[in-house]
Amino acid sequence: MQVYQVNERQYLCRDKYFGRGLSTKGFIDTLHQFLHNGQRIVTEVIPPIVDRLVALRRSIEQHESYRFFASSILLSYEGNSTSNVPLCNVHMIDFAHSTKPGFLDDKIKYPGPDNDCLHALDNLVSILNNLLQNPDAGVNTRT
């Protein structure tokens, strides 16, 4: 994670291992940090990120028997956009342990879409919507 902190004129950085041991509250706090530029939550990027997550969810729902074990969601946004349209991206990454029907010698046919992935997306959308509704929820942004 890398977020420019306007007030300090430097980046808040976390390596890829930082999130592995986070509790639920720690994850929510870190998401708050990711969206906080040192002065405020960049709320204008939340709706387009949520829209992209919902679109990703719809796509995954349509993929019967696909499983995205240990994959990740990469969120990015431009906090210094001069455009009226917030610049943000949502990408699904890390497919090393993913599978689908007929992939290599995988004999397992999983029923339905990947409910664990759908559940994770639902949780992320819910957390983001909560941050949008209450951006100053008393989270420490300087940890």
JSON list of C-alpha atoms in Angstrom, two decimals:
[
{"chain": "A", "resi": 1, "resn": "MET", "atom": "CA", "xyz": [0.00, 0.00, 0.00]},
{"chain": "A", "resi": 2, "resn": "GLN", "atom": "CA", "xyz": [1.26, 3.44, -0.86]},
{"chain": "A", "resi": 3, "resn": "VAL", "atom": "CA", "xyz": [-0.74, 6.59, -0.14]},
{"chain": "A", "resi": 4, "resn": "TYR", "atom": "CA", "xyz": [0.53, 10.14, -0.46]},
{"chain": "A", "resi": 5, "resn": "GLN", "atom": "CA", "xyz": [-0.03, 12.11, 2.74]},
{"chain": "A", "resi": 6, "resn": "VAL", "atom": "CA", "xyz": [-0.65, 15.71, 1.68]},
{"chain": "A", "resi": 7, "resn": "ASN", "atom": "CA", "xyz": [-0.06, 17.13, 5.15]},
{"chain": "A", "resi": 8, "resn": "GLU", "atom": "CA", "xyz": [3.36, 15.47, 5.54]},
{"chain": "A", "resi": 9, "resn": "ARG", "atom": "CA", "xyz": [4.44, 15.58, 1.89]},
{"chain": "A", "resi": 10, "resn": "GLN", "atom": "CA", "xyz": [5.45, 11.95, 1.96]},
{"chain": "A", "resi": 11, "resn": "TYR", "atom": "CA", "xyz": [4.05, 8.52, 1.28]},
{"chain": "A", "resi": 12, "resn": "LEU", "atom": "CA", "xyz": [2.57, 6.15, 3.83]},
{"chain": "A", "resi": 13, "resn": "CYS", "atom": "CA", "xyz": [3.87, 2.75, 2.72]},
{"chain": "A", "resi": 14, "resn": "ARG", "atom": "CA", "xyz": [3.05, -0.80, 3.72]},
{"chain": "A", "resi": 15, "resn": "ASP", "atom": "CA", "xyz": [4.66, -3.85, 2.14]},
{"chain": "A", "resi": 16, "resn": "LYS", "atom": "CA", "xyz": [2.73, -6.81, 0.80]},
{"chain": "A", "resi": 17, "resn": "TYR", "atom": "CA", "xyz": [3.19, -8.77, 4.03]},
{"chain": "A", "resi": 18, "resn": "PHE", "atom": "CA", "xyz": [1.62, -6.09, 6.24]},
{"chain": "A", "resi": 19, "resn": "GLY", "atom": "CA", "xyz": [-1.96, -7.25, 5.71]},
{"chain": "A", "resi": 20, "resn": "ARG", "atom": "CA", "xyz": [-1.44, -10.94, 6.37]},
{"chain": "A", "resi": 21, "resn": "GLY", "atom": "CA", "xyz": [-1.91, -10.71, 10.12]},
{"chain": "A", "resi": 22, "resn": "LEU", "atom": "CA", "xyz": [-4.64, -8.08, 10.25]},
{"chain": "A", "resi": 23, "resn": "SER", "atom": "CA", "xyz": [-7.79, -8.61, 12.27]},
{"chain": "A", "resi": 24, "resn": "THR", "atom": "CA", "xyz": [-11.12, -7.53, 10.80]},
{"chain": "A", "resi": 25, "resn": "LYS", "atom": "CA", "xyz": [-10.81, -4.18, 12.57]},
{"chain": "A", "resi": 26, "resn": "GLY", "atom": "CA", "xyz": [-7.20, -3.88, 11.42]},
{"chain": "A", "resi": 27, "resn": "PHE", "atom": "CA", "xyz": [-8.29, -4.47, 7.82]},
{"chain": "A", "resi": 28, "resn": "ILE", "atom": "CA", "xyz": [-11.00, -1.81, 8.08]},
{"chain": "A", "resi": 29, "resn": "ASP", "atom": "CA", "xyz": [-8.52, 0.63, 9.64]},
{"chain": "A", "resi": 30, "resn": "THR", "atom": "CA", "xyz": [-6.01, -0.08, 6.87]},
{"chain": "A", "resi": 31, "resn": "LEU", "atom": "CA", "xyz": [-8.65, 0.46, 4.18]},
{"chain": "A", "resi": 32, "resn": "HIS", "atom": "CA", "xyz": [-9.42, 3.77, 5.90]},
{"chain": "A", "resi": 33, "resn": "GLN", "atom": "CA", "xyz": [-5.70, 4.64, 5.73]},
{"chain": "A", "resi": 34, "resn": "PHE", "atom": "CA", "xyz": [-5.60, 3.70, 2.06]},
{"chain": "A", "resi": 35, "resn": "LEU", "atom": "CA", "xyz": [-8.40, 6.15, 1.30]},
{"chain": "A", "resi": 36, "resn": "HIS", "atom": "CA", "xyz": [-7.06, 8.91, 3.59]},
{"chain": "A", "resi": 37, "resn": "ASN", "atom": "CA", "xyz": [-4.66, 11.45, 2.09]},
{"chain": "A", "resi": 38, "resn": "GLY", "atom": "CA", "xyz": [-3.51, 12.90, 5.41]},
{"chain": "A", "resi": 39, "resn": "GLN", "atom": "CA", "xyz": [-6.26, 15.51, 5.40]},
{"chain": "A", "resi": 40, "resn": "ARG", "atom": "CA", "xyz": [-9.43, 13.65, 4.54]},
{"chain": "A", "resi": 41, "resn": "ILE", "atom": "CA", "xyz": [-10.93, 10.46, 3.17]},
{"chain": "A", "resi": 42, "resn": "VAL", "atom": "CA", "xyz": [-10.97, 10.71, -0.62]},
{"chain": "A", "resi": 43, "resn": "THR", "atom": "CA", "xyz": [-14.69, 9.86, -0.69]},
{"chain": "A", "resi": 44, "resn": "GLU", "atom": "CA", "xyz": [-15.14, 10.66, -4.37]},
{"chain": "A", "resi": 45, "resn": "VAL", "atom": "CA", "xyz": [-13.28, 7.49, -5.37]},
{"chain": "A", "resi": 46, "resn": "ILE", "atom": "CA", "xyz": [-15.43, 5.17, -3.25]},
{"chain": "A", "resi": 47, "resn": "PRO", "atom": "CA", "xyz": [-18.55, 5.03, -5.50]},
{"chain": "A", "resi": 48, "resn": "PRO", "atom": "CA", "xyz": [-16.61, 4.15, -8.69]},
{"chain": "A", "resi": 49, "resn": "ILE", "atom": "CA", "xyz": [-14.56, 1.55, -6.78]},
{"chain": "A", "resi": 50, "resn": "VAL", "atom": "CA", "xyz": [-17.80, 0.05, -5.43]},
{"chain": "A", "resi": 51, "resn": "ASP", "atom": "CA", "xyz": [-19.29, 0.05, -8.95]},
{"chain": "A", "resi": 52, "resn": "ARG", "atom": "CA", "xyz": [-16.28, -1.86, -10.27]},
{"chain": "A", "resi": 53, "resn": "LEU", "atom": "CA", "xyz": [-16.41, -4.34, -7.38]},
{"chain": "A", "resi": 54, "resn": "VAL", "atom": "CA", "xyz": [-20.12, -4.96, -8.02]},
{"chain": "A", "resi": 55, "resn": "ALA", "atom": "CA", "xyz": [-19.37, -5.53, -11.73]},
{"chain": "A", "resi": 56, "resn": "LEU", "atom": "CA", "xyz": [-16.61, -7.98, -10.78]},
{"chain": "A", "resi": 57, "resn": "ARG", "atom": "CA", "xyz": [-19.04, -9.77, -8.47]},
{"chain": "A", "resi": 58, "resn": "ARG", "atom": "CA", "xyz": [-21.59, -10.10, -11.29]},
{"chain": "A", "resi": 59, "resn": "SER", "atom": "CA", "xyz": [-18.92, -11.59, -13.53]},
{"chain": "A", "resi": 60, "resn": "ILE", "atom": "CA", "xyz": [-17.79, -14.13, -10.92]},
{"chain": "A", "resi": 61, "resn": "GLU", "atom": "CA", "xyz": [-21.42, -15.14, -10.29]},
{"chain": "A", "resi": 62, "resn": "GLN", "atom": "CA", "xyz": [-21.64, -16.20, -13.93]},
{"chain": "A", "resi": 63, "resn": "HIS", "atom": "CA", "xyz": [-18.58, -18.47, -13.82]},
{"chain": "A", "resi": 64, "resn": "GLU", "atom": "CA", "xyz": [-19.82, -21.85, -12.70]},
{"chain": "A", "resi": 65, "resn": "SER", "atom": "CA", "xyz": [-17.23, -24.03, -10.94]},
{"chain": "A", "resi": 66, "resn": "TYR", "atom": "CA", "xyz": [-14.41, -21.46, -11.11]},
{"chain": "A", "resi": 67, "resn": "ARG", "atom": "CA", "xyz": [-12.46, -21.06, -7.86]},
{"chain": "A", "resi": 68, "resn": "PHE", "atom": "CA", "xyz": [-10.13, -18.18, -7.08]},
{"chain": "A", "resi": 69, "resn": "PHE", "atom": "CA", "xyz": [-8.13, -19.66, -4.19]},
{"chain": "A", "resi": 70, "resn": "ALA", "atom": "CA", "xyz": [-5.68, -17.15, -2.65]},
{"chain": "A", "resi": 71, "resn": "SER", "atom": "CA", "xyz": [-6.34, -14.51, -5.32]},
{"chain": "A", "resi": 72, "resn": "SER", "atom": "CA", "xyz": [-6.35, -10.83, -4.40]},
{"chain": "A", "resi": 73, "resn": "ILE", "atom": "CA", "xyz": [-8.12, -7.62, -5.26]},
{"chain": "A", "resi": 74, "resn": "LEU", "atom": "CA", "xyz": [-5.87, -4.73, -6.25]},
{"chain": "A", "resi": 75, "resn": "LEU", "atom": "CA", "xyz": [-7.41, -1.29, -5.69]},
{"chain": "A", "resi": 76, "resn": "SER", "atom": "CA", "xyz": [-5.78, 1.86, -7.00]},
{"chain": "A", "resi": 77, "resn": "TYR", "atom": "CA", "xyz": [-6.82, 5.46, -7.39]},
{"chain": "A", "resi": 78, "resn": "GLU", "atom": "CA", "xyz": [-5.34, 8.78, -8.41]},
{"chain": "A", "resi": 79, "resn": "GLY", "atom": "CA", "xyz": [-5.72, 11.17, -5.51]},
{"chain": "A", "resi": 80, "resn": "ASN", "atom": "CA", "xyz": [-4.50, 14.20, -7.46]},
{"chain": "A", "resi": 81, "resn": "SER", "atom": "CA", "xyz": [-6.81, 14.00, -10.44]},
{"chain": "A", "resi": 82, "resn": "THR", "atom": "CA", "xyz": [-7.65, 17.24, -12.20]},
{"chain": "A", "resi": 83, "resn": "SER", "atom": "CA", "xyz": [-10.53, 15.48, -13.92]},
{"chain": "A", "resi": 84, "resn": "ASN", "atom": "CA", "xyz": [-14.07, 15.61, -12.58]},
{"chain": "A", "resi": 85, "resn": "VAL", "atom": "CA", "xyz": [-14.15, 11.84, -13.00]},
{"chain": "A", "resi": 86, "resn": "PRO", "atom": "CA", "xyz": [-12.24, 10.01, -10.25]},
{"chain": "A", "resi": 87, "resn": "LEU", "atom": "CA", "xyz": [-9.51, 7.79, -11.64]},
{"chain": "A", "resi": 88, "resn": "CYS", "atom": "CA", "xyz": [-9.61, 4.38, -9.99]},
{"chain": "A", "resi": 89, "resn": "ASN", "atom": "CA", "xyz": [-9.04, 0.76, -10.89]},
{"chain": "A", "resi": 90, "resn": "VAL", "atom": "CA", "xyz": [-10.06, -2.60, -9.48]},
{"chain": "A", "resi": 91, "resn": "HIS", "atom": "CA", "xyz": [-8.18, -5.69, -10.62]},
{"chain": "A", "resi": 92, "resn": "MET", "atom": "CA", "xyz": [-8.30, -9.28, -9.55]},
{"chain": "A", "resi": 93, "resn": "ILE", "atom": "CA", "xyz": [-4.73, -10.63, -9.31]},
{"chain": "A", "resi": 94, "resn": "ASP", "atom": "CA", "xyz": [-2.72, -13.65, -8.12]},
{"chain": "A", "resi": 95, "resn": "PHE", "atom": "CA", "xyz": [-4.30, -16.57, -9.94]},
{"chain": "A", "resi": 96, "resn": "ALA", "atom": "CA", "xyz": [-1.62, -19.19, -9.14]},
{"chain": "A", "resi": 97, "resn": "HIS", "atom": "CA", "xyz": [-4.07, -21.36, -7.19]},
{"chain": "A", "resi": 98, "resn": "SER", "atom": "CA", "xyz": [-7.21, -20.66, -9.22]},
{"chain": "A", "resi": 99, "resn": "THR", "atom": "CA", "xyz": [-8.99, -23.38, -11.12]},
{"chain": "A", "resi": 100, "resn": "LYS", "atom": "CA", "xyz": [-11.86, -23.96, -13.52]},
{"chain": "A", "resi": 101, "resn": "PRO", "atom": "CA", "xyz": [-13.54, -26.99, -15.09]},
{"chain": "A", "resi": 102, "resn": "GLY", "atom": "CA", "xyz": [-11.08, -28.92, -17.24]},
{"chain": "A", "resi": 103, "resn": "PHE", "atom": "CA", "xyz": [-8.01, -26.99, -16.04]},
{"chain": "A", "resi": 104, "resn": "LEU", "atom": "CA", "xyz": [-4.92, -29.19, -16.30]},
{"chain": "A", "resi": 105, "resn": "ASP", "atom": "CA", "xyz": [-5.61, -32.42, -14.43]},
{"chain": "A", "resi": 106, "resn": "ASP", "atom": "CA", "xyz": [-8.04, -30.96, -11.86]},
{"chain": "A", "resi": 107, "resn": "LYS", "atom": "CA", "xyz": [-10.70, -33.64, -11.40]},
{"chain": "A", "resi": 108, "resn": "ILE", "atom": "CA", "xyz": [-12.87, -31.68, -8.95]},
{"chain": "A", "resi": 109, "resn": "LYS", "atom": "CA", "xyz": [-15.97, -29.97, -10.31]},
{"chain": "A", "resi": 110, "resn": "TYR", "atom": "CA", "xyz": [-17.02, -27.35, -7.80]},
{"chain": "A", "resi": 111, "resn": "PRO", "atom": "CA", "xyz": [-20.76, -26.59, -7.67]},
{"chain": "A", "resi": 112, "resn": "GLY", "atom": "CA", "xyz": [-21.89, -23.05, -8.45]},
{"chain": "A", "resi": 113, "resn": "PRO", "atom": "CA", "xyz": [-19.83, -19.87, -8.42]},
{"chain": "A", "resi": 114, "resn": "ASP", "atom": "CA", "xyz": [-17.05, -19.19, -5.89]},
{"chain": "A", "resi": 115, "resn": "ASN", "atom": "CA", "xyz": [-19.14, -18.24, -2.85]},
{"chain": "A", "resi": 116, "resn": "ASP", "atom": "CA", "xyz": [-16.07, -17.43, -0.76]},
{"chain": "A", "resi": 117, "resn": "CYS", "atom": "CA", "xyz": [-14.94, -14.89, -3.34]},
{"chain": "A", "resi": 118, "resn": "LEU", "atom": "CA", "xyz": [-18.46, -13.46, -3.60]},
{"chain": "A", "resi": 119, "resn": "HIS", "atom": "CA", "xyz": [-18.65, -13.19, 0.20]},
{"chain": "A", "resi": 120, "resn": "ALA", "atom": "CA", "xyz": [-15.32, -11.34, 0.30]},
{"chain": "A", "resi": 121, "resn": "LEU", "atom": "CA", "xyz": [-16.49, -8.90, -2.38]},
{"chain": "A", "resi": 122, "resn": "ASP", "atom": "CA", "xyz": [-19.75, -8.33, -0.51]},
{"chain": "A", "resi": 123, "resn": "ASN", "atom": "CA", "xyz": [-17.80, -7.57, 2.67]},
{"chain": "A", "resi": 124, "resn": "LEU", "atom": "CA", "xyz": [-15.46, -5.17, 0.89]},
{"chain": "A", "resi": 125, "resn": "VAL", "atom": "CA", "xyz": [-18.39, -3.32, -0.71]},
{"chain": "A", "resi": 126, "resn": "SER", "atom": "CA", "xyz": [-20.11, -3.10, 2.68]},
{"chain": "A", "resi": 127, "resn": "ILE", "atom": "CA", "xyz": [-16.98, -1.70, 4.37]},
{"chain": "A", "resi": 128, "resn": "LEU", "atom": "CA", "xyz": [-16.49, 0.86, 1.60]},
{"chain": "A", "resi": 129, "resn": "ASN", "atom": "CA", "xyz": [-20.13, 1.94, 1.77]},
{"chain": "A", "resi": 130, "resn": "ASN", "atom": "CA", "xyz": [-19.79, 2.35, 5.55]},
{"chain": "A", "resi": 131, "resn": "LEU", "atom": "CA", "xyz": [-16.68, 4.50, 5.04]},
{"chain": "A", "resi": 132, "resn": "LEU", "atom": "CA", "xyz": [-18.59, 6.61, 2.52]},
{"chain": "A", "resi": 133, "resn": "GLN", "atom": "CA", "xyz": [-21.46, 7.13, 4.97]},
{"chain": "A", "resi": 134, "resn": "ASN", "atom": "CA", "xyz": [-19.19, 7.82, 7.94]},
{"chain": "A", "resi": 135, "resn": "PRO", "atom": "CA", "xyz": [-15.75, 8.90, 6.67]},
{"chain": "A", "resi": 136, "resn": "ASP", "atom": "CA", "xyz": [-14.57, 10.24, 10.04]},
{"chain": "A", "resi": 137, "resn": "ALA", "atom": "CA", "xyz": [-15.36, 7.13, 12.07]},
{"chain": "A", "resi": 138, "resn": "GLY", "atom": "CA", "xyz": [-12.55, 7.75, 14.55]},
{"chain": "A", "resi": 139, "resn": "VAL", "atom": "CA", "xyz": [-9.93, 5.58, 12.90]},
{"chain": "A", "resi": 140, "resn": "ASN", "atom": "CA", "xyz": [-6.30, 6.39, 13.63]},
{"chain": "A", "resi": 141, "resn": "THR", "atom": "CA", "xyz": [-4.83, 7.27, 10.23]},
{"chain": "A", "resi": 142, "resn": "ARG", "atom": "CA", "xyz": [-1.23, 7.54, 11.44]},
{"chain": "A", "resi": 143, "resn": "THR", "atom": "CA", "xyz": [-0.26, 4.00, 12.43]}
]
